[in-house]
Amino acid sequence: STEELETINLPPFKAAIAADVSAFMTSHALYPLLDPEHPATVSENILTVLLRQRLFFNGLIITDDLEMGAMAAHGDVASGALAALRAGSDILLICKDPQNVMASFDLIRDRILRSEIPLMRLIQAAERIQNAKSRFLKRRTKIAMTRIKRYFKL
């Protein structure tokens, strides 16, 4: 129900956003109240409308592995990657088969070149990734390999 969504399901997300969480990983589950046709990973209504516009989340949205069985029922991996990018994901996880990575890359590149996906969508994802890198990969003091080997007794 809408009441259950507002009182039980959304508060943890609101709290995480208020605590400045840096990323959410999508679920391949269906949430019929929010989108009766698409799993969350490929749902623009969930990723863009709910997370970005309604809850004002500006961090990364990362898919779970697009090669998982739950996504197989909704098409091939490349189509899933394209749909996830369109829906609002910034990082598309394809964890096993390099051919799926290349097929996804080719399909997304083709759709961008045809202007079926606005270039701005890719720029937004790149900016979010860069912001996360800046936040978490700040320059650190270099550690000598000799110290690492000594620590691990190698």
Short mmCIF file of C-alpha atoms in Angstrom, two decimals:
data_model
loop_
_atom_site.label_atom_id
_atom_site.label_comp_id
_atom_site.label_asym_id
_atom_site.label_seq_id
_atom_site.Cartn_x
_atom_site.Cartn_y
_atom_site.Cartn_z
CA SER A 1 0.00 0.00 0.00
CA THR A 2 1.03 3.61 -0.39
CA GLU A 3 0.92 4.05 3.38
CA GLU A 4 3.27 1.10 3.89
CA LEU A 5 5.62 2.50 1.26
CA GLU A 6 5.73 5.89 2.98
CA THR A 7 5.98 4.62 6.56
CA ILE A 8 8.05 1.44 6.22
CA ASN A 9 9.90 1.21 2.91
CA LEU A 10 11.04 4.77 2.19
CA PRO A 11 12.27 5.97 5.63
CA PRO A 12 15.55 3.98 5.45
CA PHE A 13 16.29 5.53 2.06
CA LYS A 14 15.43 9.00 3.33
CA ALA A 15 17.69 8.47 6.35
CA ALA A 16 20.56 7.23 4.18
CA ILE A 17 20.24 10.24 1.89
CA ALA A 18 20.12 12.59 4.89
CA ALA A 19 23.31 10.91 6.16
CA ASP A 20 24.98 11.68 2.81
CA VAL A 21 25.24 8.09 1.59
CA SER A 22 27.38 8.01 -1.53
CA ALA A 23 25.62 5.27 -3.52
CA PHE A 24 22.69 2.92 -3.79
CA MET A 25 22.75 -0.46 -5.52
CA THR A 26 19.63 -1.32 -7.43
CA SER A 27 17.55 -4.43 -6.96
CA HIS A 28 16.28 -6.58 -9.82
CA ALA A 29 13.00 -7.07 -7.93
CA LEU A 30 9.64 -5.78 -9.08
CA TYR A 31 7.92 -3.18 -6.91
CA PRO A 32 4.42 -3.10 -8.44
CA LEU A 33 3.28 -0.08 -6.48
CA LEU A 34 6.11 1.97 -7.97
CA ASP A 35 6.42 0.32 -11.38
CA PRO A 36 4.26 -2.69 -12.25
CA GLU A 37 6.23 -3.55 -15.42
CA HIS A 38 9.95 -3.05 -14.76
CA PRO A 39 12.42 -4.31 -12.14
CA ALA A 40 13.89 -1.46 -10.11
CA THR A 41 17.21 -1.70 -11.98
CA VAL A 42 15.53 -0.59 -15.21
CA SER A 43 12.72 1.53 -13.78
CA GLU A 44 12.93 5.24 -14.56
CA ASN A 45 10.04 5.76 -12.16
CA ILE A 46 12.07 4.30 -9.28
CA LEU A 47 15.59 5.51 -10.11
CA THR A 48 14.93 8.94 -11.59
CA VAL A 49 11.48 10.01 -10.43
CA LEU A 50 11.61 8.58 -6.90
CA LEU A 51 15.31 8.59 -5.96
CA ARG A 52 16.54 11.63 -7.88
CA GLN A 53 13.53 13.94 -8.15
CA ARG A 54 11.43 13.12 -5.12
CA LEU A 55 14.10 12.14 -2.57
CA PHE A 56 16.78 14.47 -4.02
CA PHE A 57 19.49 11.79 -4.15
CA ASN A 58 22.56 13.05 -5.99
CA GLY A 59 24.97 10.17 -5.41
CA LEU A 60 25.76 7.15 -7.52
CA ILE A 61 23.20 4.59 -8.58
CA ILE A 62 24.91 1.27 -9.29
CA THR A 63 23.18 -1.74 -10.78
CA ASP A 64 23.51 -5.16 -9.29
CA ASP A 65 25.09 -7.63 -11.72
CA LEU A 66 23.14 -7.39 -14.97
CA GLU A 67 24.00 -11.03 -15.77
CA MET A 68 21.92 -12.31 -12.84
CA GLY A 69 19.01 -14.60 -13.56
CA ALA A 70 16.41 -12.12 -12.36
CA MET A 71 17.32 -9.85 -15.27
CA ALA A 72 17.40 -12.64 -17.86
CA ALA A 73 13.60 -12.70 -17.96
CA HIS A 74 13.66 -9.10 -19.20
CA GLY A 75 15.99 -9.51 -22.20
CA ASP A 76 19.68 -9.86 -22.93
CA VAL A 77 22.42 -8.22 -20.87
CA ALA A 78 23.11 -5.43 -23.37
CA SER A 79 19.43 -4.45 -23.48
CA GLY A 80 19.35 -4.49 -19.69
CA ALA A 81 22.42 -2.26 -19.53
CA LEU A 82 20.85 0.18 -21.97
CA ALA A 83 17.58 0.21 -20.01
CA ALA A 84 19.43 0.69 -16.70
CA LEU A 85 21.35 3.67 -18.08
CA ARG A 86 18.15 5.19 -19.45
CA ALA A 87 16.41 4.62 -16.11
CA GLY A 88 19.10 6.51 -14.21
CA SER A 89 21.90 4.11 -13.25
CA ASP A 90 25.40 5.56 -13.32
CA ILE A 91 27.49 2.39 -13.06
CA LEU A 92 26.45 -0.77 -14.87
CA LEU A 93 27.81 -3.99 -13.36
CA ILE A 94 28.48 -6.85 -15.76
CA CYS A 95 30.59 -9.19 -13.70
CA LYS A 96 31.30 -12.34 -15.67
CA ASP A 97 31.30 -12.36 -19.46
CA PRO A 98 33.50 -9.82 -21.31
CA GLN A 99 31.38 -10.36 -24.43
CA ASN A 100 28.38 -8.98 -22.54
CA VAL A 101 30.47 -5.95 -21.57
CA MET A 102 31.40 -5.28 -25.19
CA ALA A 103 27.88 -5.90 -26.49
CA SER A 104 26.54 -3.46 -23.88
CA PHE A 105 29.19 -0.88 -24.72
CA ASP A 106 28.42 -1.18 -28.45
CA LEU A 107 24.65 -0.90 -27.95
CA ILE A 108 24.90 2.10 -25.64
CA ARG A 109 27.41 3.84 -27.92
CA ASP A 110 25.11 3.23 -30.90
CA ARG A 111 22.10 4.70 -29.07
CA ILE A 112 24.09 7.76 -28.00
CA LEU A 113 25.37 8.33 -31.55
CA ARG A 114 21.78 8.08 -32.82
CA SER A 115 20.73 10.61 -30.14
CA GLU A 116 18.34 8.06 -28.64
CA ILE A 117 20.09 8.61 -25.32
CA PRO A 118 20.98 12.24 -24.62
CA LEU A 119 24.71 12.80 -24.23
CA MET A 120 23.82 14.77 -21.08
CA ARG A 121 22.71 11.51 -19.44
CA LEU A 122 26.22 10.10 -19.89
CA ILE A 123 27.79 13.36 -18.71
CA GLN A 124 25.66 13.29 -15.54
CA ALA A 125 26.80 9.73 -14.79
CA ALA A 126 30.43 10.67 -15.43
CA GLU A 127 30.13 13.69 -13.11
CA ARG A 128 28.70 11.54 -10.32
CA ILE A 129 31.50 9.01 -10.74
CA GLN A 130 34.08 11.81 -10.69
CA ASN A 131 32.51 13.27 -7.53
CA ALA A 132 32.72 9.89 -5.82
CA LYS A 133 36.34 9.47 -6.90
CA SER A 134 37.18 12.91 -5.54
CA ARG A 135 35.43 12.14 -2.28
CA PHE A 136 36.91 8.71 -1.63
CA LEU A 137 40.15 8.51 -3.57
CA LYS A 138 41.88 11.54 -2.17
CA ARG A 139 45.62 11.50 -2.57
CA ARG A 140 47.13 9.41 0.16
CA THR A 141 50.67 8.99 1.32
CA LYS A 142 52.46 6.43 -0.80
CA ILE A 143 53.17 3.16 0.93
CA ALA A 144 56.35 1.33 0.01
CA MET A 145 56.02 -2.24 -1.23
CA THR A 146 58.62 -3.26 1.34
CA ARG A 147 56.23 -2.18 4.11
CA ILE A 148 53.38 -4.13 2.53
CA LYS A 149 55.53 -7.25 2.17
CA ARG A 150 56.73 -6.93 5.75
CA TYR A 151 53.17 -6.48 7.03
CA PHE A 152 51.96 -9.62 5.23
CA LYS A 153 55.20 -11.47 6.01
CA LEU A 154 55.96 -12.08 2.35
#
